[in-house]
Short mmCIF file of C-alpha atoms and ligand atoms in Angstrom, two decimals:
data_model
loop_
_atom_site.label_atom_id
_atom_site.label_comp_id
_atom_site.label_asym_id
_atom_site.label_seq_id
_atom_site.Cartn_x
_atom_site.Cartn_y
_atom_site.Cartn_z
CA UNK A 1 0.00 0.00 0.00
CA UNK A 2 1.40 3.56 -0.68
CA UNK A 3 -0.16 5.80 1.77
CA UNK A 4 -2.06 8.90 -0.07
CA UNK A 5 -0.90 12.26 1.47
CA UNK A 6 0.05 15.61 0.25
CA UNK A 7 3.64 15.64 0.70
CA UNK A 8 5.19 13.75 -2.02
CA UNK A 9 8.57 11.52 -0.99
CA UNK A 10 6.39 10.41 2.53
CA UNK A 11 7.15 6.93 1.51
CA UNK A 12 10.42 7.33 1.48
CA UNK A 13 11.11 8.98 4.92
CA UNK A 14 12.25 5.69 6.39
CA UNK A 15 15.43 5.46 3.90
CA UNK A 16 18.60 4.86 5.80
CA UNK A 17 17.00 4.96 8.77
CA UNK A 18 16.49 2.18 11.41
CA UNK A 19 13.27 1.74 14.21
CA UNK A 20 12.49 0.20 17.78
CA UNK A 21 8.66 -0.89 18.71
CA UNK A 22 8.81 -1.95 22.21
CA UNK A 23 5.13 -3.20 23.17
CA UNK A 24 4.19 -4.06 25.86
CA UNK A 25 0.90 -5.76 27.17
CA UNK A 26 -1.50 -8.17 25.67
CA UNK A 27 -1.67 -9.57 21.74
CA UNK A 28 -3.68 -7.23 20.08
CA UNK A 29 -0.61 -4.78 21.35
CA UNK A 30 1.44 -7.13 19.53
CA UNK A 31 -0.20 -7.48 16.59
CA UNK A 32 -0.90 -3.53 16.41
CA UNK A 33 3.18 -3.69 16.34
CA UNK A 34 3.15 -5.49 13.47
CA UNK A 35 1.38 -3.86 11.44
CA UNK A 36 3.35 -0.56 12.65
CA UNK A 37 6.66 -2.46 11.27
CA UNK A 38 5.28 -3.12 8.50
CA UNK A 39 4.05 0.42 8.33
CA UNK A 40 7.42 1.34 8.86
CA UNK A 41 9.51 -0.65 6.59
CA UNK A 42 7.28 0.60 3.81
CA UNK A 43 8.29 3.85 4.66
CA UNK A 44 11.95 2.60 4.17
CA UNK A 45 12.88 1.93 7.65
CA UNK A 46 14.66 -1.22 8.79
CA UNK A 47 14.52 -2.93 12.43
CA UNK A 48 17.72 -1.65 14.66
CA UNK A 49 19.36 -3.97 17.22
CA UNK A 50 19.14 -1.29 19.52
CA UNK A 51 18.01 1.74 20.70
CA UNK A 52 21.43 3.66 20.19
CA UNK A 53 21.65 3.37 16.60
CA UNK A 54 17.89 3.77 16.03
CA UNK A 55 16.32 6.91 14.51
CA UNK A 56 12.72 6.29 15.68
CA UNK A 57 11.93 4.45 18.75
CA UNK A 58 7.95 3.73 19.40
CA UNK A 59 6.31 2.61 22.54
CA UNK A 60 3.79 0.66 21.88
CA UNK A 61 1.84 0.83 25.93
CA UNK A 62 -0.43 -0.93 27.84
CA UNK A 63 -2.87 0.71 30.09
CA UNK A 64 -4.32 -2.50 32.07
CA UNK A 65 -2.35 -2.37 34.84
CA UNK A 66 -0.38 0.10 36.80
CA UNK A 67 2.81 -1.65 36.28
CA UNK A 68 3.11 -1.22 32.51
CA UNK A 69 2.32 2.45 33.00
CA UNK A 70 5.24 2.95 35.57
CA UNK A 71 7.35 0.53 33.05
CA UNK A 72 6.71 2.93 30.32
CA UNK A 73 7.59 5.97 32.36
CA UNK A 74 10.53 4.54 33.35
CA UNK A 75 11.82 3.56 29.92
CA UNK A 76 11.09 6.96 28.51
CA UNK A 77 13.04 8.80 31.19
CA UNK A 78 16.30 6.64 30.92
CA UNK A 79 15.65 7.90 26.63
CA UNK A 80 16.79 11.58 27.57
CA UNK A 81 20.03 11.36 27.55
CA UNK A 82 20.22 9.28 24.07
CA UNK A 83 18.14 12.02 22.99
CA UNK A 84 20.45 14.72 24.28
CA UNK A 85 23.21 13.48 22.04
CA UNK A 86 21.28 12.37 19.14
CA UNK A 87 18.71 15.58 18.75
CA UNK A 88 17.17 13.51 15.43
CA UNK A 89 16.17 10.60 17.49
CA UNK A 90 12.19 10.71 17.17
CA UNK A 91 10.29 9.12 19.80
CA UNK A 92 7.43 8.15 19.26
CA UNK A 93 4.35 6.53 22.46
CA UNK A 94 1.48 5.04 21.19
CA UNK A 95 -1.10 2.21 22.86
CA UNK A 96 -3.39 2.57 25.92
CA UNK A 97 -1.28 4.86 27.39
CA UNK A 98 -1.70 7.94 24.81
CA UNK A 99 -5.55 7.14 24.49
CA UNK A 100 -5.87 8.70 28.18
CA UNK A 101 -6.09 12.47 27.90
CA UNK A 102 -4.34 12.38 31.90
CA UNK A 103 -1.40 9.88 30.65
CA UNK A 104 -1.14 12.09 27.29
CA UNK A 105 -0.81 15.04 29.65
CA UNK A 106 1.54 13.88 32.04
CA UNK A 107 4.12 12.83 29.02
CA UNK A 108 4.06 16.13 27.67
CA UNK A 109 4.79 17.63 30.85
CA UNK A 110 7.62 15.15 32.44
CA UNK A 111 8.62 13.85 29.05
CA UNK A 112 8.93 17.05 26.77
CA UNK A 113 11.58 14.43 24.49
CA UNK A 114 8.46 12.47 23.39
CA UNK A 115 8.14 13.52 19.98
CA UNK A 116 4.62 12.04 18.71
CA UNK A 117 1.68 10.50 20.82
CA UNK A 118 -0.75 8.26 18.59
CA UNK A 119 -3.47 6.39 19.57
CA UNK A 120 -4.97 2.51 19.04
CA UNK A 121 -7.18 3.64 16.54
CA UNK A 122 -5.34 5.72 14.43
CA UNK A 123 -2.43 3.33 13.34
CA UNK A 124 -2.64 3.94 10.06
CA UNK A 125 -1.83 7.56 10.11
CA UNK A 126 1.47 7.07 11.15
CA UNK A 127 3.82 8.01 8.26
CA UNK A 128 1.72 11.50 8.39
CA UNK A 129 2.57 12.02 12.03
CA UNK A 130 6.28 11.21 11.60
CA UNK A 131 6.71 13.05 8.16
CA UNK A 132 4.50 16.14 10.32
CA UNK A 133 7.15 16.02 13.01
CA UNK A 134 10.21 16.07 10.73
CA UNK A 135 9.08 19.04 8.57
CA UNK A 136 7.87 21.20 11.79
CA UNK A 137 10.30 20.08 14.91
CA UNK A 138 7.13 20.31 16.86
CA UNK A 139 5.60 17.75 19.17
CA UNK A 140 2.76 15.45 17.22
CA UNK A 141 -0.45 14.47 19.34
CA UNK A 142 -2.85 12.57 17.23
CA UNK A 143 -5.79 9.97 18.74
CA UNK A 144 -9.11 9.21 18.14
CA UNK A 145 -11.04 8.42 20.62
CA UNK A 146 -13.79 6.26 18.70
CA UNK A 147 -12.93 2.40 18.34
CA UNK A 148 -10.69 1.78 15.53
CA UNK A 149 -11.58 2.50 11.98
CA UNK A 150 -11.32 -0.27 10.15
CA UNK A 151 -9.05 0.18 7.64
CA UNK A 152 -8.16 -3.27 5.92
CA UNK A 153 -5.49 -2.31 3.66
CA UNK A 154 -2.84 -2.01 6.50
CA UNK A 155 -0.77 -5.44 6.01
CA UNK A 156 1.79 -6.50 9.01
CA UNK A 157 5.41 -7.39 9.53
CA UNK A 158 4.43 -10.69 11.44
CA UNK A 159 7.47 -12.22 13.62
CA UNK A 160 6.72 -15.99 12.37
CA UNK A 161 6.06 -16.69 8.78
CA UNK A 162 4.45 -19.81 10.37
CA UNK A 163 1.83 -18.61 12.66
CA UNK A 164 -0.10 -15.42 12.43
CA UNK A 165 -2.72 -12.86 14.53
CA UNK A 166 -5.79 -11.75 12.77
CA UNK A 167 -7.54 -9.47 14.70
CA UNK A 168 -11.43 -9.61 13.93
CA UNK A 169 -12.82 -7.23 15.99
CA UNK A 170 -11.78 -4.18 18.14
CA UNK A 171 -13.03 -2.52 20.98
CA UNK A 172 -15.59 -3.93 23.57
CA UNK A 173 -19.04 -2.60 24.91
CA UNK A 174 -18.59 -4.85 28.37
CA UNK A 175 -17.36 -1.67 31.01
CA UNK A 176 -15.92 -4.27 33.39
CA UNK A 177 -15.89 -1.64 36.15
CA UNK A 178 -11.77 -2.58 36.82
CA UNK A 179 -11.19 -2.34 33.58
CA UNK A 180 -9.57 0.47 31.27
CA UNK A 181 -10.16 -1.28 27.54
CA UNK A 182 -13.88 0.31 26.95
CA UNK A 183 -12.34 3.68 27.84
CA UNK A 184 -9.16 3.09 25.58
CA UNK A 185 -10.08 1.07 22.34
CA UNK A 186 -13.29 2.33 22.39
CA UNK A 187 -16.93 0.60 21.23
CA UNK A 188 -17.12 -3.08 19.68
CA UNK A 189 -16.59 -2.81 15.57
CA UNK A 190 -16.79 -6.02 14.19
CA UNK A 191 -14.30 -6.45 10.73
CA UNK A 192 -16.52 -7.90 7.58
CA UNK A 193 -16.17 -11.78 7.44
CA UNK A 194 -15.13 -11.39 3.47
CA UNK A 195 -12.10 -9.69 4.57
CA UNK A 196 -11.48 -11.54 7.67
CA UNK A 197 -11.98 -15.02 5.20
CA UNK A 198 -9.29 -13.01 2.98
CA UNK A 199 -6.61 -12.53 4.98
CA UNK A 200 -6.54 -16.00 6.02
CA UNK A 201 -6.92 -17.42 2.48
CA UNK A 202 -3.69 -15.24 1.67
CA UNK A 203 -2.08 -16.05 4.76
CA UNK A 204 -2.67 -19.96 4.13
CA UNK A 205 -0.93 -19.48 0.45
CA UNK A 206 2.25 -17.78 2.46
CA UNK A 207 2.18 -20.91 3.90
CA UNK A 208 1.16 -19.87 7.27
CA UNK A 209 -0.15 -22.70 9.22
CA UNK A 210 -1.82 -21.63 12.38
CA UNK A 211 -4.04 -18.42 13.25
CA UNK A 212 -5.31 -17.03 15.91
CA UNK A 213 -7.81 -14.61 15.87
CA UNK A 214 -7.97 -11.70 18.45
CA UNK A 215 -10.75 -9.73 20.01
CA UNK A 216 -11.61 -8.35 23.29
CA UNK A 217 -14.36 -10.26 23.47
CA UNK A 218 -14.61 -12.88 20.13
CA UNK A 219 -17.91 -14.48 21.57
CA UNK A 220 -19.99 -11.01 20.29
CA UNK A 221 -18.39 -11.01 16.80
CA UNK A 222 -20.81 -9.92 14.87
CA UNK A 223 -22.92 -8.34 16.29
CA UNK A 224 -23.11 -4.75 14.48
CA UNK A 225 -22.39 -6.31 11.41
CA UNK A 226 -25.55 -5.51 8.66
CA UNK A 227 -26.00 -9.25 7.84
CA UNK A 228 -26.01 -11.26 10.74
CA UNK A 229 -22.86 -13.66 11.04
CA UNK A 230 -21.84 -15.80 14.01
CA UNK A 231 -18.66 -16.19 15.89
CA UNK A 232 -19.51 -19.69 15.68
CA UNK A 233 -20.23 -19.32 12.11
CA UNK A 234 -16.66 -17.74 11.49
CA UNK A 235 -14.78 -20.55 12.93
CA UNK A 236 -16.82 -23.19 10.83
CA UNK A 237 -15.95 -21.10 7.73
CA UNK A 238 -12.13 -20.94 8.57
CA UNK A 239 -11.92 -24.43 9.14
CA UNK A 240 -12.51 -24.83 5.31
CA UNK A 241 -9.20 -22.94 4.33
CA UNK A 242 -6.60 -25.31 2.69
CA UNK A 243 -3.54 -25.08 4.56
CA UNK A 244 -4.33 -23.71 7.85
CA UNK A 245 -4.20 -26.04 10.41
CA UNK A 246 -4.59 -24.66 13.67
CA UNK A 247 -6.87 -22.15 14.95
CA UNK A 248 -6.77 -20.61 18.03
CA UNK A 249 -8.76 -17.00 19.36
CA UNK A 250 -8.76 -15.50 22.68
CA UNK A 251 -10.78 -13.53 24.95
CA UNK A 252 -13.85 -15.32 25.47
CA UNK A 253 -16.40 -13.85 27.84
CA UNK A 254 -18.29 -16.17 29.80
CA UNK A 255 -21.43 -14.26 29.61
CA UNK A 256 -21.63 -14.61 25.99
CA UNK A 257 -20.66 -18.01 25.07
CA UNK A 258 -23.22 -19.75 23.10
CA UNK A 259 -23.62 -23.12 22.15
CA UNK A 260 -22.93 -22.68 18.73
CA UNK A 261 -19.99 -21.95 19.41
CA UNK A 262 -19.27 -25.07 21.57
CA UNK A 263 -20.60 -27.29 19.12
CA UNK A 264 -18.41 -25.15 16.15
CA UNK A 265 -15.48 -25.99 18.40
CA UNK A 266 -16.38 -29.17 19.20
CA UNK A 267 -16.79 -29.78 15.05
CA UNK A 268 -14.10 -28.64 13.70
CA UNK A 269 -11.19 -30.49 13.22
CA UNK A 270 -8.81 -27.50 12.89
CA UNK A 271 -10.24 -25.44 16.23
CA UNK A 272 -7.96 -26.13 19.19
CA UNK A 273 -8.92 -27.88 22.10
CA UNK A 274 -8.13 -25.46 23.93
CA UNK A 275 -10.61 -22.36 25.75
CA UNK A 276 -8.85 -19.38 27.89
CA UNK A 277 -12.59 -17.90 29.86
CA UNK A 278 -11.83 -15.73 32.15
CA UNK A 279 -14.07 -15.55 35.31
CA UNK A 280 -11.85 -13.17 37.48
CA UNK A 281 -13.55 -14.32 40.55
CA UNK A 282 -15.52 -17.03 42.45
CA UNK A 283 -17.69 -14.79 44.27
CA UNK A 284 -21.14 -13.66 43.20
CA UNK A 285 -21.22 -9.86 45.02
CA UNK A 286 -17.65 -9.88 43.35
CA UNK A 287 -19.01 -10.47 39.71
CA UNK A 288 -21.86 -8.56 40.25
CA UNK A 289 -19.72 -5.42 41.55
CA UNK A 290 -17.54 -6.10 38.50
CA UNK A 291 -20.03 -5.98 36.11
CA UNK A 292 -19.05 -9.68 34.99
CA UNK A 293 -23.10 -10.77 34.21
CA UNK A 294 -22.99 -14.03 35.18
CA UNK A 295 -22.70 -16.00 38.61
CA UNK A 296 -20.28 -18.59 40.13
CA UNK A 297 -22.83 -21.24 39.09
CA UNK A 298 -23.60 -20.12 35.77
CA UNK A 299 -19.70 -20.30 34.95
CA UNK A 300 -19.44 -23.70 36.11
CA UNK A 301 -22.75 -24.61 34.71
CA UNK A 302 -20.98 -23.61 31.28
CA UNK A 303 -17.48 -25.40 32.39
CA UNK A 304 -19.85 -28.53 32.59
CA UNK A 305 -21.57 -28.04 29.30
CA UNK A 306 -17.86 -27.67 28.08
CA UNK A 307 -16.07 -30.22 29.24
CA UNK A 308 -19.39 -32.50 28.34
CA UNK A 309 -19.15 -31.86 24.43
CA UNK A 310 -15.08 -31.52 24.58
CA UNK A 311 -13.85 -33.97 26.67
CA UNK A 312 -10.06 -33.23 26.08
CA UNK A 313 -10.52 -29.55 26.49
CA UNK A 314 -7.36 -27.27 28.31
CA UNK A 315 -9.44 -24.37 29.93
CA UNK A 316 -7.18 -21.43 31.04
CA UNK A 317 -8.68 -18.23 32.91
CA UNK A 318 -7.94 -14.96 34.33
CA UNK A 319 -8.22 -14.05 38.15
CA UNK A 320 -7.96 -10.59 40.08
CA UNK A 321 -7.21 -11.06 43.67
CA UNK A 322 -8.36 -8.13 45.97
CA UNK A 323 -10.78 -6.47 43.88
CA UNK A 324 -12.78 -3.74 46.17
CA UNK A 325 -14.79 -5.47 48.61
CA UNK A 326 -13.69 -8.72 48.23
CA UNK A 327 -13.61 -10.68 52.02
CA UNK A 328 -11.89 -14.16 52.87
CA UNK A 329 -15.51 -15.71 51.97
CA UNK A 330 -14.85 -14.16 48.73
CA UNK A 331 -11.56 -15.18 48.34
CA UNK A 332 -12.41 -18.72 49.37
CA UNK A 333 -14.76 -18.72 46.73
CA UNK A 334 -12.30 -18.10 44.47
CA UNK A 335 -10.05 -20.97 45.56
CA UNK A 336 -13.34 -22.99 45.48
CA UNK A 337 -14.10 -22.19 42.02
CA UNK A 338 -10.70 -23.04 40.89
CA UNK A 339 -10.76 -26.09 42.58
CA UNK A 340 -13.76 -27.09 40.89
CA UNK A 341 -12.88 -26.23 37.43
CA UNK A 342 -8.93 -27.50 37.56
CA UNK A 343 -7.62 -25.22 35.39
CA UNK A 344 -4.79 -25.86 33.13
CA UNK A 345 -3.28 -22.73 33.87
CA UNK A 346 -4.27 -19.05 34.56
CA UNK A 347 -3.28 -15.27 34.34
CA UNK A 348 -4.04 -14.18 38.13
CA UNK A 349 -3.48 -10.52 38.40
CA UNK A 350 -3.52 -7.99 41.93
CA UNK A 351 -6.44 -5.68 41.37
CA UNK A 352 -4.82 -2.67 40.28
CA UNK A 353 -6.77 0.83 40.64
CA UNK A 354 -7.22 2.70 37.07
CA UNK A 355 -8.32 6.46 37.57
CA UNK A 356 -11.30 6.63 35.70
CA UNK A 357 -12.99 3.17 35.70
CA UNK A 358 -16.06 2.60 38.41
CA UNK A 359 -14.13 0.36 40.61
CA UNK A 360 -11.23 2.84 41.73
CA UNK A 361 -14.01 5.19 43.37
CA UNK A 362 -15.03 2.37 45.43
CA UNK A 363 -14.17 2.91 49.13
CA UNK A 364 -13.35 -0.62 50.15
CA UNK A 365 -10.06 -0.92 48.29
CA UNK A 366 -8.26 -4.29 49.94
CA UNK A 367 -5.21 -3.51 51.88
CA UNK A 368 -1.49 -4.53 49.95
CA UNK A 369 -0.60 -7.25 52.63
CA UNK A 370 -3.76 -9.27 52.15
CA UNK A 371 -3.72 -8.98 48.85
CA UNK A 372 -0.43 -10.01 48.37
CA UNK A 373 -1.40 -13.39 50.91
CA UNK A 374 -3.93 -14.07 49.09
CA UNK A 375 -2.55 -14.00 45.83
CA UNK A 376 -0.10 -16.58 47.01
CA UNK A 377 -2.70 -18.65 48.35
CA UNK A 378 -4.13 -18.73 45.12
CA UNK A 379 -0.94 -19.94 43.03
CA UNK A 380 -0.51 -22.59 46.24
CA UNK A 381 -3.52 -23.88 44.64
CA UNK A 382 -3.71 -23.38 41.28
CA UNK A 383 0.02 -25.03 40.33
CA UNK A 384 -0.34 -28.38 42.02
CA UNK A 385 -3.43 -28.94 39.63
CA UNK A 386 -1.50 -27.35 36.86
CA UNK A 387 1.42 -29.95 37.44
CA UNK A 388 -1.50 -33.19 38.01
CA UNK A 389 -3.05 -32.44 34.61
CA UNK A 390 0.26 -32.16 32.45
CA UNK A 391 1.51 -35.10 34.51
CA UNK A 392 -1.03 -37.02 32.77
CA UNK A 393 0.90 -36.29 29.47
CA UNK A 394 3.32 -38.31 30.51
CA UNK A 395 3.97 -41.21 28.17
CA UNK A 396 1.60 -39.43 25.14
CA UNK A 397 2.81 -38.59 21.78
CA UNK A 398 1.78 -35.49 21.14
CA UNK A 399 1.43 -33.05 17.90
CA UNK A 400 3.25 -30.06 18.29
CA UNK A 401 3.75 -26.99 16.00
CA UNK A 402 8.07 -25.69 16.76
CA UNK A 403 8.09 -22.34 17.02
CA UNK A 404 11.21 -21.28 18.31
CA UNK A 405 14.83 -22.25 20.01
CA UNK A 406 15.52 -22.14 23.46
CA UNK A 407 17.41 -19.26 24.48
CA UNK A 408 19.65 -21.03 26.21
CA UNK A 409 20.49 -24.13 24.68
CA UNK A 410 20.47 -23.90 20.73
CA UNK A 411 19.88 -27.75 20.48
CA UNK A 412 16.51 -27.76 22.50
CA UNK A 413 13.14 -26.06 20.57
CA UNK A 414 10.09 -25.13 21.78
CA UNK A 415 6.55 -25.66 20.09
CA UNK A 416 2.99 -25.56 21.69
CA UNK A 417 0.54 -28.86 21.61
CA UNK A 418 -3.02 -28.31 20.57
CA UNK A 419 -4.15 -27.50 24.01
CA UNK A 420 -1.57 -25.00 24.11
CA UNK A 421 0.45 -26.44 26.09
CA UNK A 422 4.31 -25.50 25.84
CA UNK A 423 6.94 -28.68 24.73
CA UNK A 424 10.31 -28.38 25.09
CA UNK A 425 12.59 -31.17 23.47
CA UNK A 426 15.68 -31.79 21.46
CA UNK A 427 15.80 -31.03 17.85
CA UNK A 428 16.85 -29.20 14.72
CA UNK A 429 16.23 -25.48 13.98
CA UNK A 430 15.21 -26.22 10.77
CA UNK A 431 12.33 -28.07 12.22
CA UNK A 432 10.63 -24.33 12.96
CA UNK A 433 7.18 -24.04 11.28
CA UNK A 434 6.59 -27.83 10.94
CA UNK A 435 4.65 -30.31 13.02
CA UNK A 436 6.51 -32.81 15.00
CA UNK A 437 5.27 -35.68 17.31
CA UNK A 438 6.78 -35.71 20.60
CA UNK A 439 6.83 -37.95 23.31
CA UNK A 440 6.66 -36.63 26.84
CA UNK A 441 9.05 -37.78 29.32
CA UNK A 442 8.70 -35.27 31.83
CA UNK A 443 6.56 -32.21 33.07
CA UNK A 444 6.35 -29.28 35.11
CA UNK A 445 4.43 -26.68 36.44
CA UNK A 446 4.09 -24.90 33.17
CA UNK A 447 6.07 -26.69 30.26
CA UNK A 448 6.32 -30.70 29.20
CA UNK A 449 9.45 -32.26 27.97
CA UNK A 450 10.28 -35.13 25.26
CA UNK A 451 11.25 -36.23 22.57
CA UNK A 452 10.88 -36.46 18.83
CA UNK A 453 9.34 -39.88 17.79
N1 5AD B 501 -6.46 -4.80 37.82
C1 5AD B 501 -6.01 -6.08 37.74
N2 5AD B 501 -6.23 -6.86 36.68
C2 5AD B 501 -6.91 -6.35 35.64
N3 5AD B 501 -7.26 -6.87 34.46
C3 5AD B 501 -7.92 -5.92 33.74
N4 5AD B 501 -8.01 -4.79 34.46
C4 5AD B 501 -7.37 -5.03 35.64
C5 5AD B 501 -7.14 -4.24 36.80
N5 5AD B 501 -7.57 -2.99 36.89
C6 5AD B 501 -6.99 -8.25 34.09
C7 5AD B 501 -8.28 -9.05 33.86
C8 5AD B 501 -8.34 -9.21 32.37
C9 5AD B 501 -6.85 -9.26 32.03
C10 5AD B 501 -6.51 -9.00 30.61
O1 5AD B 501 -6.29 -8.27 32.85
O2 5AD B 501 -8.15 -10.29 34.50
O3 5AD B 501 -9.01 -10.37 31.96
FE1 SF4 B 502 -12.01 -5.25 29.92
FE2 SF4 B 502 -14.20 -6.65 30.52
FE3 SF4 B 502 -13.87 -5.68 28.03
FE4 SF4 B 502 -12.33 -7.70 28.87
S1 SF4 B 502 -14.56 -7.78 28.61
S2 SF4 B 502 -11.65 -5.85 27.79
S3 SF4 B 502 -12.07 -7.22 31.06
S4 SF4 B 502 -14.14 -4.49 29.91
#
């Protein structure tokens, strides 16, 4: 794609020059990254190995958690003095971070270095903003705050050739009241299934074997679209692309997981066994508080149906520990919920407070100390049934896609299995991209071991 503007070399801006992303948070993040690289290297840039010989360095934030922001801020302050020396070093923060008028604020004032602020749904615009800062010197803020336009000519520099994102929605309508997303990425916009059915079809003649498609919440695909079209349906028609063989997607929200979709997943061949639902917490004044729409019992109500129609299924979740309000009954509830699904692994987070959601003006904000307790308490019981279930690998072949070397020993690769699960074993690099049947020898909390049969 050449991007239409009215200054006339724009494409070329990038000659010569070398780029950074650093991104941080979840996949969409990632994914956004790659299509900025790509953006990029259209422009003429080409990736740096690091940040001293790079002309443009991008942050690409996350907002969900307090911790990224403080990462972010810290990164950006130890950039001054590289900028100090090298006065055409453009820097460049774009993400969560810059969709929050207070955050955007803040790194003008304590970060007057930072060259151009973009936002999540303005991607696109980048070689305007960057070709806008090098002909004025000034500082270039640009972000819309609506959910992102869709704009399906952007392509992406994807880090495997083997396995690929494909977002199919952004945005989400849910206003969990912890949660920043609604306030950063904006309202639900569903991408057309034509174009969605595209990408893959061109990504399965690159040769690209395994997808996984991204959404805040895939289970409402669809829904503003003019004809209706299922999440459910989506997966069905994916399955029928030549070539790919693996799809994965991720999040699910429990509230809206149908049974179509369970029986699409259940169906098709290609769809991996594999579900992350995240139920954050075990107790019902906790969900309710969080705006989660559904109970303790309907989630395991829908665990049941799950596990009924899949048997084989790896279920992974997401927990916060210490939301507002939340007592040792709640807790326990937690644990109790947890020890009733047996999850194959999960994301457990510390509630963190983010200025402007509903949750941080609640009073009852648990103290650090218990928090911190009870998120141990949780891991103390969420690893030993982590370590049961891949214990019962032990002795299986099983299927697994390589995707990469370890970084420590160049004669041991990693892959995942179907259920996600991550295999380490010894092998040959050139084995990256294909499937490989491995026999597992030995587990732990969060990987398997074998080897190749
Ligand atoms: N504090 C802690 N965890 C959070 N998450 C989202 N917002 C917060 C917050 N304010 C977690 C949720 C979500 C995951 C992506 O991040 O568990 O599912
Ligand atoms: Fe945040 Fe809830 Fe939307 Fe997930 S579903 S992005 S937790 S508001």
């Amino acid at each position: 794609m050449k991007f239409e503007n009215k200054f006339e070399n724009i494409n070329d801006i990038g000659k010569g020059k070398k780029y950074m992303i650093f991104t941080y948070g979840c996949q969409m993040n990632e994914h956004d990254s790659e299509e900025i690289a790509w953006i990029l290297e259209n422009m003429g840039y080409s990736p740096a190995i690091n940040k001293e010989e790079s002309n443009l360095i991008i942050f690409n934030t996350c907002s969900v958690r307090e911790n990224a922001d403080l990462k972010v801020y810290g990164q950006l302050g130890a950039l001054k003095a590289l900028k100090r020396e090298k006065p055409d070093l453009t820097i460049a923060v774009c993400g969560c971070m810059s969709q929050q008028e207070s955050v955007r604020n803040f790194i003008m004032d304590k970060f007057k270095h930072v060259d151009i602020i973009f936002g999540t749904n303005n991607i696109h615009k980048l070689p305007q903003l960057i070709n806008n800062h090098l002909q004025t010197g000034e500082t270039v803020v640009d972000i819309v705050e609506e959910s992102r336009e869709i704009v399906e000519s952007i392509d992406s520099h994807r880090k495997y050739d083997f396995k690929a994102f494909v977002n199919i929605m952004y945005g989400c309508n849910n206003f969990c009241t912890y949660c920043i997303v609604p306030y950063t990425r904006g309202r639900e916009k569903s991408r057309k299934p034509e174009s969605i059915l595209k990408e893959i079809e061109t990504l399965a003649e690159k040769g690209y074997k395994e997808i996984t498609l991204l959404g805040q919440n895939v289970n409402s695909y669809g829904k503003n679209l003019k004809n209706p079209y299922t999440f459910a349906q989506l997966l069905r028609d994916i399955n029928k692309i030549e070539g790919i063989e693996r799809i994965r997607f991720m999040t699910s929200h429990p509230k809206d997981l149908s049974d179509e979709l369970i029986y699409a997943m259940r169906d098709c061949d290609k769809v991996c066994k594999h579900l992350h639902l995240p139920v954050q917490s075990g107790s019902d004044k906790i969900l309710k508080n969080m705006n989660r729409k559904y109970t303790k019992e309907n989630y395991l109500e829908l665990v049941k149906k799950i596990k009924t129609e899949i048997p084989d299924i790896a279920l992974t979740t997401d927990i916060i520990v210490g939301f507002p309000g939340e007592t040792e009954e709640d807790f326990e509830e937690t644990l109790d919920l947890v020890k009733k699904v047996r999850y194959d692994s999960a994301y457990t987070f510390l509630y963190s407070k983010r200025e402007g959601t509903i949750a941080a003006k609640q009073e009852e904000q648990v103290p650090e100390d218990i928090k911190h307790k009870r998120f141990q308490r949780l891991l103390d019981t969420l690893y030993p049934i982590s370590y049961e279930i891949n214990s019962s690998y032990i002795g299986q072949t099983v299927k697994v896609l390589v995707e990469d070397i370890s970084k420590n020993d160049e004669t041991v690769l990693s892959g995942r299995t179907d259920s996600s699960k991550l295999v380490h074993f010894k092998g040959n690099k050139e084995l990256i991209g294909t499937f490989v049947d491995v026999k597992i020898t030995n587990v732990k909390t969060f990987t398997l071991e074998g080897h190749i049969v």
